[in-house]
Coordinates of C-alpha atoms and ligand atoms in Angstrom, one line a residue:
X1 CA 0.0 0.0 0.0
X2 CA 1.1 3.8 -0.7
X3 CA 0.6 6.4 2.1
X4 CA 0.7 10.1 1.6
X5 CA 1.1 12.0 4.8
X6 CA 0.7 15.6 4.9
X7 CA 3.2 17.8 7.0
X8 CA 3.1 21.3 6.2
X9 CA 2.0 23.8 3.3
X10 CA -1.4 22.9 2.8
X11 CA -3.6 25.9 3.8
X12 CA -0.6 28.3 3.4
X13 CA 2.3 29.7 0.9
X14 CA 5.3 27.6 1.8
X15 CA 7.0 25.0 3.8
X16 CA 4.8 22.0 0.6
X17 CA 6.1 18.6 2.9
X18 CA 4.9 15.6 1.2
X19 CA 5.8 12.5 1.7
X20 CA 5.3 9.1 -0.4
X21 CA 5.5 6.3 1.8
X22 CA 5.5 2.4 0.0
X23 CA 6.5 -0.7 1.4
X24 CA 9.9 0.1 0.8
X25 CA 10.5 3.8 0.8
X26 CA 9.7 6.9 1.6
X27 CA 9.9 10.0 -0.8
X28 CA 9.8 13.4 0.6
X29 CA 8.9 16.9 -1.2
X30 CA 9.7 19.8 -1.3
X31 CA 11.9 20.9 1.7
X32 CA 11.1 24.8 2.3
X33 CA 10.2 26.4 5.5
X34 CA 6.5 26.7 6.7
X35 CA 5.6 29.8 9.1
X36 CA 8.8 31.4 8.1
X37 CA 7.4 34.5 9.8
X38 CA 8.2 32.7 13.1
X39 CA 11.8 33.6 12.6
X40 CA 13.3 36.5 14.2
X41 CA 16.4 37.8 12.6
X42 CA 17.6 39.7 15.6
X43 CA 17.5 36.2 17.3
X44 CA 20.5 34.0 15.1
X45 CA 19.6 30.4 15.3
X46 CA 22.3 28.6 17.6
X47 CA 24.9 27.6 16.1
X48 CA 25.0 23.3 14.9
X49 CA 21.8 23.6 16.7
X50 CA 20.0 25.2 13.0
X51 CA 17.7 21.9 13.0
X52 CA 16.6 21.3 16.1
X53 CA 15.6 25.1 16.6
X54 CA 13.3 25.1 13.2
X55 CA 11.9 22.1 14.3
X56 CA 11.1 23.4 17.5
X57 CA 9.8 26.8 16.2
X58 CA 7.6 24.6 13.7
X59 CA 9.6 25.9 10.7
X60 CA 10.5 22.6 9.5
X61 CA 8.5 18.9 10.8
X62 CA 9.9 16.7 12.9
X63 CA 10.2 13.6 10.4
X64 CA 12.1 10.6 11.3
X65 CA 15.0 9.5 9.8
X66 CA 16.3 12.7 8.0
X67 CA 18.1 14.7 10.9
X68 CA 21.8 13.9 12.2
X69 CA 20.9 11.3 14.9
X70 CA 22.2 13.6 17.5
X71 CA 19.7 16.3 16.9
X72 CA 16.9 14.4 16.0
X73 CA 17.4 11.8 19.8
X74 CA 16.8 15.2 21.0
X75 CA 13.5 15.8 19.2
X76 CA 12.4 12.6 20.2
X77 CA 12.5 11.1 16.9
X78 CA 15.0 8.4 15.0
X79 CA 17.7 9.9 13.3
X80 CA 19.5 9.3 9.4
X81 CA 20.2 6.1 9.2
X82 CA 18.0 4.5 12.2
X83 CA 14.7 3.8 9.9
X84 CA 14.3 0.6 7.7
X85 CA 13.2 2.2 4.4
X86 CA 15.2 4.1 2.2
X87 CA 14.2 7.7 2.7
X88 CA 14.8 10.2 0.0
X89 CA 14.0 13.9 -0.7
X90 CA 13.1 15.3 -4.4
X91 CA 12.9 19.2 -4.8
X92 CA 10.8 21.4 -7.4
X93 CA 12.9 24.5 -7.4
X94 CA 15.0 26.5 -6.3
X95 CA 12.6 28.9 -4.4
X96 CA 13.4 29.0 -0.5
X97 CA 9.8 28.4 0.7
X98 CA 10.9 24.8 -1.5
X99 CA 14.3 24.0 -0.8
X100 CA 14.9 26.7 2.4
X101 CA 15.6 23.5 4.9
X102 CA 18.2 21.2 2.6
X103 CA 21.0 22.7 5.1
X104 CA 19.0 21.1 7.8
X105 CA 19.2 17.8 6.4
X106 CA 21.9 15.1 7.3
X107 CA 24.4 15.4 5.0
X108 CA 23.7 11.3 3.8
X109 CA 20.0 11.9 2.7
X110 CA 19.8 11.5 -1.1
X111 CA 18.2 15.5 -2.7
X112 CA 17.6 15.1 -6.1
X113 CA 16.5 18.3 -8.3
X114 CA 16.5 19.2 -12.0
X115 CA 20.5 19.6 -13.6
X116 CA 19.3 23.5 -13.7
X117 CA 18.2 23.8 -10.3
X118 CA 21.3 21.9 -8.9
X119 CA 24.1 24.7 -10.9
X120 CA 21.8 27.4 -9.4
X121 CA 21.5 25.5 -5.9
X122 CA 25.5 25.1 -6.1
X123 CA 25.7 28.9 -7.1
X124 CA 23.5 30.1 -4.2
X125 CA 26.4 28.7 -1.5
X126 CA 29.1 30.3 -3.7
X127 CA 27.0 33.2 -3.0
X128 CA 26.4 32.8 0.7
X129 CA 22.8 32.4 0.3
X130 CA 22.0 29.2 1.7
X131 CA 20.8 28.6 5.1
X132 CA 22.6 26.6 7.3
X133 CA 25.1 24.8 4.7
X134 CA 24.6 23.7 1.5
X135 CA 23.5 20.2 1.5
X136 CA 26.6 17.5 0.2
X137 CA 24.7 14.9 -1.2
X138 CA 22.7 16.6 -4.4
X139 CA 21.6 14.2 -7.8
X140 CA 21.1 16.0 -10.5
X141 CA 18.6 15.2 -13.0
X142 CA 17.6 15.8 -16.5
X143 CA 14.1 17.0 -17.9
X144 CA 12.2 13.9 -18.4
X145 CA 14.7 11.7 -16.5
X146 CA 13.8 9.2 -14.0
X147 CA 15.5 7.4 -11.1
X148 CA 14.2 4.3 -8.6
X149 CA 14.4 4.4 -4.9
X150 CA 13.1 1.0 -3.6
X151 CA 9.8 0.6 -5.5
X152 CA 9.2 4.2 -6.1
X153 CA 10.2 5.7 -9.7
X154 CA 10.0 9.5 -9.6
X155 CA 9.8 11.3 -13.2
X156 CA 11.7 15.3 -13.3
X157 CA 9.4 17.0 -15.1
X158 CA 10.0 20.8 -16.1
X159 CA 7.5 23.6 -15.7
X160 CA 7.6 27.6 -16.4
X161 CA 7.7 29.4 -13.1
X162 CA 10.2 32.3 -12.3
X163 CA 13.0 30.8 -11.3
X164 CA 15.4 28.6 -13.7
X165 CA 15.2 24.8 -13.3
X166 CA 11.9 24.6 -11.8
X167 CA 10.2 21.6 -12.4
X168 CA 7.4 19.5 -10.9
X169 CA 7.0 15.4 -10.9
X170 CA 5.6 12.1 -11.6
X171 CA 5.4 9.7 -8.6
X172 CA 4.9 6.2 -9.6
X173 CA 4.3 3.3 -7.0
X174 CA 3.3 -0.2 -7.3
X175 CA -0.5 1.0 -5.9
X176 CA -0.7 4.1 -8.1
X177 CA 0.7 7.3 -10.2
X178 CA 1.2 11.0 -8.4
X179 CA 1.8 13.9 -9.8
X180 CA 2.6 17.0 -7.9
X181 CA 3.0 20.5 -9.9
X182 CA 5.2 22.2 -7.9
X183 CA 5.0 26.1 -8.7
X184 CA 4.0 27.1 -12.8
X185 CA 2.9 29.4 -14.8
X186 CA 1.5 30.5 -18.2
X187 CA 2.9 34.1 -18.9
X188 CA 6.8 33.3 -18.7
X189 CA 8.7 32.7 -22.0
X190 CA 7.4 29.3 -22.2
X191 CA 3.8 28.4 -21.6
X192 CA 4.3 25.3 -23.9
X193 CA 6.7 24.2 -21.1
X194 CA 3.8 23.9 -18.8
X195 CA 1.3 22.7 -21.2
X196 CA 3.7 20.0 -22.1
X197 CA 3.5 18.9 -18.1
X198 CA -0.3 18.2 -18.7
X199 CA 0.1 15.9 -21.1
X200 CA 3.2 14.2 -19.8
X201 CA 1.3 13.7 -16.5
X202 CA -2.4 13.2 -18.1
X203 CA -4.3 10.5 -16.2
X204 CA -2.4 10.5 -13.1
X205 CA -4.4 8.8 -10.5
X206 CA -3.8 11.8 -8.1
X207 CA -2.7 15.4 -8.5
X208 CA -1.2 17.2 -6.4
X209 CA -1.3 21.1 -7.1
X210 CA -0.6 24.5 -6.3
X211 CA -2.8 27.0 -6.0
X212 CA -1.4 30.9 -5.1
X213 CA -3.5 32.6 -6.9
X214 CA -6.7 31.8 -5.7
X215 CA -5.3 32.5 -2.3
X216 CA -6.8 35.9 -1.7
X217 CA -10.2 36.5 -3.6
X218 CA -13.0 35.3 -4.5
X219 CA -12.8 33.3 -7.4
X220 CA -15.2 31.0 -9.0
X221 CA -13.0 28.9 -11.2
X222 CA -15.7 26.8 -13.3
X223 CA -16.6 29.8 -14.9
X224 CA -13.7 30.9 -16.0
X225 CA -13.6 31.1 -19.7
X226 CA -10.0 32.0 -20.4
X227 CA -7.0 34.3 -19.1
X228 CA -7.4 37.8 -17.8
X229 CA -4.3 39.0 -17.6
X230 CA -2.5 41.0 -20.8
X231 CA 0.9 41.0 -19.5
X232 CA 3.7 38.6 -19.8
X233 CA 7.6 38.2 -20.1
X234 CA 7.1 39.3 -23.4
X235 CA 5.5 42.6 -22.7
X236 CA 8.0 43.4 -20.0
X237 CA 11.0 42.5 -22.3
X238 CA 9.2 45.4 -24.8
X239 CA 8.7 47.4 -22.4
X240 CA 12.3 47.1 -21.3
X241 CA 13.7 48.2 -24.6
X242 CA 11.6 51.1 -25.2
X243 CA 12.8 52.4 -21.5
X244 CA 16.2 52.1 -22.4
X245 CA 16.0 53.0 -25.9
X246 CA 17.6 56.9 -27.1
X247 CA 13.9 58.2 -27.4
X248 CA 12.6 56.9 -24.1
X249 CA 11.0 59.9 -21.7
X250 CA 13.7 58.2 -19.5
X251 CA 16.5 58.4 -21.8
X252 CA 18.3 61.2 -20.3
X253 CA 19.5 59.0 -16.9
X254 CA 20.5 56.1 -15.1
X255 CA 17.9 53.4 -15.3
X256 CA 17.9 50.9 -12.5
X257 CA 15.7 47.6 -11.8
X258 CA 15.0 45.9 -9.3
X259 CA 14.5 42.0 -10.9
X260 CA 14.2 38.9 -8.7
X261 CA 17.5 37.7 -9.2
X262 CA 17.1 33.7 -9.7
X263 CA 14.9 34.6 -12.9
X264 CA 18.5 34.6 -14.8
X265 CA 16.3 33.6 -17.9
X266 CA 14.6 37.2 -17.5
X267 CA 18.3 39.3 -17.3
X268 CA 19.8 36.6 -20.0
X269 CA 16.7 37.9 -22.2
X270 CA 17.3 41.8 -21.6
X271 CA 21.2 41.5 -22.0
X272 CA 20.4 41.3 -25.3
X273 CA 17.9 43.8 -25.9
X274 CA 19.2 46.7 -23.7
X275 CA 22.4 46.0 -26.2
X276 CA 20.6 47.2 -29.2
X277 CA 19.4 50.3 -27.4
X278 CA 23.4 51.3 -26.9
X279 CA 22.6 51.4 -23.1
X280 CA 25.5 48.5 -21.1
X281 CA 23.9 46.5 -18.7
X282 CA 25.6 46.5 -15.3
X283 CA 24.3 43.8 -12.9
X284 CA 25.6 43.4 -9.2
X285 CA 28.2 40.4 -8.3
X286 CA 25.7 37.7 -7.1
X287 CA 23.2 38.6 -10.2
X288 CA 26.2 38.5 -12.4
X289 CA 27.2 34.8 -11.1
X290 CA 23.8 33.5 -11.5
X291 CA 23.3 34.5 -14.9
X292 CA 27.0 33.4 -15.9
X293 CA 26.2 30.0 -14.7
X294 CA 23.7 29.6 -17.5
X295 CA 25.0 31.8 -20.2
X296 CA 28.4 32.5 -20.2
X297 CA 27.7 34.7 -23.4
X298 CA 25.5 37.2 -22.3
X299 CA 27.2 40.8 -22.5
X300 CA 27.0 42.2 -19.2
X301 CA 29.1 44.4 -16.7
X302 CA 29.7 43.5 -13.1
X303 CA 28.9 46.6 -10.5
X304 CA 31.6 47.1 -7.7
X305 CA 30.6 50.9 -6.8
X306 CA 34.2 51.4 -5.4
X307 CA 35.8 49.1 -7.9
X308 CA 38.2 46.0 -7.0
X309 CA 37.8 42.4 -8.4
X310 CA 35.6 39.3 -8.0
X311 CA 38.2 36.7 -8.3
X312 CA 37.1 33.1 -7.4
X313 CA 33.8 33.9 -9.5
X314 CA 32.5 32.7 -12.8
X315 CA 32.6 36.5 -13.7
X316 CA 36.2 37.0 -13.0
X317 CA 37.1 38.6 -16.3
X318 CA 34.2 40.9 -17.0
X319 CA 34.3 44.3 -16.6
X320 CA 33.6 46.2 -13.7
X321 CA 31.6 49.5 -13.7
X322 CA 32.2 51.5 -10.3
X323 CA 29.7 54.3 -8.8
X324 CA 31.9 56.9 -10.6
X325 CA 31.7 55.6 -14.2
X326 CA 27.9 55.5 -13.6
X327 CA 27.8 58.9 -12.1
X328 CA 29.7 60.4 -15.0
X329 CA 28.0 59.2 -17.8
X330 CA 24.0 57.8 -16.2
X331 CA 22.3 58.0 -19.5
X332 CA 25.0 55.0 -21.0
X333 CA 23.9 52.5 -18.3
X334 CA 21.2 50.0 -17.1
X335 CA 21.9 48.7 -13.6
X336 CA 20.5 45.9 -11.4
X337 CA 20.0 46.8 -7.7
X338 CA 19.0 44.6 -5.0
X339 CA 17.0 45.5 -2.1
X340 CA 19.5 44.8 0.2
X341 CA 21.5 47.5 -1.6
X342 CA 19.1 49.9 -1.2
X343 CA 21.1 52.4 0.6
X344 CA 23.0 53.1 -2.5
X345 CA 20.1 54.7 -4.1
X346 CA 21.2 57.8 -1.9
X347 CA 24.5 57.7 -4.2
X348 CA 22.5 57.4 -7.5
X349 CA 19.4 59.2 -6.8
X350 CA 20.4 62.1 -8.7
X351 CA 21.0 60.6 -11.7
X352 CA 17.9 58.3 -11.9
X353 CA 15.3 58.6 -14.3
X354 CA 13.5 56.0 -13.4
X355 CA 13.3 52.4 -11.3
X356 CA 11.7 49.8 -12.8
X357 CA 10.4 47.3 -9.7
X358 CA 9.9 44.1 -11.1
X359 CA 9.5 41.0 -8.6
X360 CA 12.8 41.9 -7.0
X361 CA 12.3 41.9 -2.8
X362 CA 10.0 43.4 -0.9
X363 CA 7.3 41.8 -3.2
X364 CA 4.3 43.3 -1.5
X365 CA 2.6 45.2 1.1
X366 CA 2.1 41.5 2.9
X367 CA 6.0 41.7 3.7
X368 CA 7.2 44.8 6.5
X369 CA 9.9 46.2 4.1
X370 CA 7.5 47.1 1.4
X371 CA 6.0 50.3 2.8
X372 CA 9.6 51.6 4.5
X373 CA 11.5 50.4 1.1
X374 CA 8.4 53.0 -0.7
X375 CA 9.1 55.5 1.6
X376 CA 12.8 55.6 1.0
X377 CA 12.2 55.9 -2.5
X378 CA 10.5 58.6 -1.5
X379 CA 12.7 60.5 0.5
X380 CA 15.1 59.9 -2.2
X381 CA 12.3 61.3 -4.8
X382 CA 13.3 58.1 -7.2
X383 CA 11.1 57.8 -9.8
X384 CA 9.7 54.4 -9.4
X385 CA 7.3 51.8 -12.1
X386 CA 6.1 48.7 -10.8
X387 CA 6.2 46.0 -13.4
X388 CA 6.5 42.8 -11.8
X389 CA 4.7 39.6 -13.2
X390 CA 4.8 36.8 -10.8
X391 CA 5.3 33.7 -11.3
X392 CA 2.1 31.8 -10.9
X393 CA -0.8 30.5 -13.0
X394 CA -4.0 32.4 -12.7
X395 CA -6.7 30.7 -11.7
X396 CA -8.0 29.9 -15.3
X397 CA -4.8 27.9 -15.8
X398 CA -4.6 26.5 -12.3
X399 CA -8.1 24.7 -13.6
X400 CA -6.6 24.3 -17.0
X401 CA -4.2 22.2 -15.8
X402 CA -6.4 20.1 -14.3
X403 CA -9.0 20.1 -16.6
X404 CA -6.2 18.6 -18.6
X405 CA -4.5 15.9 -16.3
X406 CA -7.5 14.9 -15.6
X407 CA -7.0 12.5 -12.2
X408 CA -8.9 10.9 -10.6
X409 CA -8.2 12.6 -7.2
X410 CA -7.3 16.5 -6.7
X411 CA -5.1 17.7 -3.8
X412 CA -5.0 21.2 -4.4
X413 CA -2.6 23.1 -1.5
X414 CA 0.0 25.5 -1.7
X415 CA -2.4 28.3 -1.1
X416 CA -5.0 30.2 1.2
X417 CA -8.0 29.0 0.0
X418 CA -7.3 25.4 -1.7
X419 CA -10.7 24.7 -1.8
X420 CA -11.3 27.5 -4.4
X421 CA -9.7 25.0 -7.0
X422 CA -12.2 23.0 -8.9
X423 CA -12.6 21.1 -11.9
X424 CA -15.0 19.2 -13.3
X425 CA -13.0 16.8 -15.1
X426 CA -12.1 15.2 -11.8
X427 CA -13.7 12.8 -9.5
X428 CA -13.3 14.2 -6.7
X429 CA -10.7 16.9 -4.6
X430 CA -9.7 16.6 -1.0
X431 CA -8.2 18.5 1.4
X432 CA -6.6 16.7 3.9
X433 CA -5.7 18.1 7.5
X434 CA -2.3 18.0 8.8
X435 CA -0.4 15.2 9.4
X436 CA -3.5 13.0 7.7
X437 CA -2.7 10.5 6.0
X438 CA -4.4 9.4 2.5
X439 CA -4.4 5.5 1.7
X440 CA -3.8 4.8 -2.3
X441 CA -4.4 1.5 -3.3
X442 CA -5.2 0.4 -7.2
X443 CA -5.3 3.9 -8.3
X444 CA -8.1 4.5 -5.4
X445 CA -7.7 7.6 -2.4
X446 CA -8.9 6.5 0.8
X447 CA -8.8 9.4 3.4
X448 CA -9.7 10.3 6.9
X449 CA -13.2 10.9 7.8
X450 CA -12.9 14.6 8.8
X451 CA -11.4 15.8 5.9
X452 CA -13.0 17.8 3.1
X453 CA -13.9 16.3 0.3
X454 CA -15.6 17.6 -3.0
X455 CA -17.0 15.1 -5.5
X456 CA -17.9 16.1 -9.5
X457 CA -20.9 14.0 -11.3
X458 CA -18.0 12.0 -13.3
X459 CA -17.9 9.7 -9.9
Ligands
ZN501 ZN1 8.1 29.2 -6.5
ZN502 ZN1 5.9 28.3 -3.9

């Protein structure tokens, strides 16, 4: 028999902990932090003590058999090594409310991930922005590869979302066939990425989906009759070029964005058209290494305000661009800024004509930093457009997707309000409670009594 238990991420955005239980082993996904809002950064988590303090603070579950034994005796559970089936965690992307607790794991416990997710995963502790560590023991594997752990045979395949490498899977077990979506979207470069997952996964006996953007509003999904929204990576890249080009209403400064920088496939994209414009595109170290990782072509500069090098770095031998050259000449440049650089803006302010906000940090008035990051734009009288795109399927796709796979049971999560996703080409959707466990057996969901369950007229 196949057992999916429930730990986390189900009525909420973040911390999705599946896990796939056969006779002979257990597969976990994803691995990201749940009620990451319980962390305090002005309290640092104890040092070789990370684990056992997100486990107490309910960050990450306490799950036998993945911890160093040491921490895990002291959470009362068993550690690496002390359960009978093989244990095994697989990862959708590279996004840290996915992949935020790796650096909690023991270092034994097999992670596989897409190839693309496991350069940029490798590149994020290059770039100090793992937590914890970054986790030894990482398989990489291709787009429509698959891999056996005991009787379980997981299939890697990729979706669109705004990150590079994402991806979501096929689950196959001797009772039945799972297919989880991870995070996806229509309006990136490739929509016929995440078309192509409905028809890889079509007829899987269970789905297992997200569903952000239902998470708010209202929204009444069977009567959706197509998409809404009229902007897309495309539209940005346009818009893009004509900021930066000669007879822009913002040609006469410095333009700076604000991207989120794991999309390298959005930066790779405007390398190329802020080129034509004449304008050089100056991206900070860490943005610089992430898109050199994937396209060691692109023709960008490297932005070290008071100059020096980046040895050690894929982007030794590009050149750098300091806060003088930029001051001197605005109008020649397009720079990337992160948030956490944000008190340079006081050096550049001057020159600005106008920064473009798109999906860099803070995302929204939900996080604290939006309204004082808005007000020191402010004080700094920057000049500021907000054209971010997100990087999740509106609701018409979320049922699209489904309407298309077609299973036989829907376990929509990953969201506020799960239950808003519905389909009718399904035969039924539940919502289990936490720490439930659902019971697959010849294709067939059995689930607890108290959770909610919603049946169409195909059953
Ligand atoms: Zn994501
Ligand atoms: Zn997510």
């Amino acid at each position: 028999m196949t057992k999916l238990k429930f730990y986390s991420g189900l009525k909420e955005i973040g911390g999705t902990v599946v896990a796939v239980e056969t006779d002979k082993a257990i597969c976990l996904f994803d691995f990201g932090f749940s009620y990451a809002d319980r962390l305090d950064s002005k309290v640092p988590l104890r040092k070789g003590m990370e684990a056992y303090d997100y486990v107490r603070l309910g960050v990450l579950n306490a799950i036998d058999g993945i911890y160093e034994p040491e921490i895990a005796h002291k959470l009362d559970i068993k550690g690496c090594g002390e359960t009978d089936k093989e244990i095994f965690v697989i990862i959708s992307h590279m996004h840290i409310d996915h992949m935020g607790g790796l650096g909690a794991l023991d270092q034994r416990i097999p992670v596989y991930m897409s190839s693309q997710s496991a350069t940029l995963y490798h590149e994020l502790g290059v770039m100090g922005e793992l937590e914890i560590r970054e986790h030894e023991n990482v398989i990489p594997v291709d787009y429509d590869g698959s891999f056996t752990v005991g009787d379980i045979t997981i299939t890697c395949v990729q979706v669109d979302h705004d990150v590079i490498g994402a991806c979501g899977f096929m689950i196959k077990t001797p009772d039945g066939s799972i297919c989880y979506t991870g995070d996806y979207r229509y309006h990136g470069y490739h929509p016929e990425i995440s078309a192509a997952f409905a028809q890889k996964c079509k007829g899987a006996d269970v789905m297992i989906s997200e569903g952000v953007t239902i998470s708010h509003n209202d929204v009444d999904v069977l009567s959706l009759e197509g998409p809404y929204r009229d902007n897309n990576e495309y539209t940005l890249l346009d818009k893009m070029k004509e900021y930066a080009s000669a007879d822009s209403e913002f040609a006469g400064g410095l333009i700076v964005i604000n991207n989120y920088n794991r999309n390298v496939e959005r930066i790779h994209n405007f390398a190329r058209v802020i080129k034509e414009t004449g304008r050089e595109l100056v991206l900070e170290p860490e943005q610089a290494e992430y898109v050199a990782a994937f396209y060691q072509e692109d023709e960008f500069s490297v932005y070290l305000p008071e100059g020096g090098s980046v040895d050690g770095l894929l982007i030794k031998n590009r050149r750098i661009v300091t806060r003088k050259d930029i001051l001197a000449n605005p109008s020649r440049f397009v720079l990337q800024q992160d948030y956490k650089h944000a008190y340079e803006l006081f050096e550049l302010a001057g020159v600005i004509s106008v920064y473009l906000h798109m999906d860099g940090a803070p995302l929204g008035d939900y996080d604290p930093s939006y309204a004082k990051f808005y007000e020191l734009l402010s004080v700094a009288r920057i000049n500021v457009v907000r054209c971010g795109l997100g990087g999740h399927a509106e609701p018409y796709y979320l049922r699209k997707q489904v309407d298309d796979i077609a299973p036989r049971t829907l376990i929509p999560l990953h969201s506020f309000r799960p239950e808003q996703l519905l389909s009718r080409n399904v035969e039924r959707i539940v919502l289990p409670n936490l720490n439930d466990t659902i019971e697959l057996v010849n294709g067939e969901c059995f689930f607890e009594n108290n959770a909610w369950c919603w049946c169409s007229n195909k059953r």
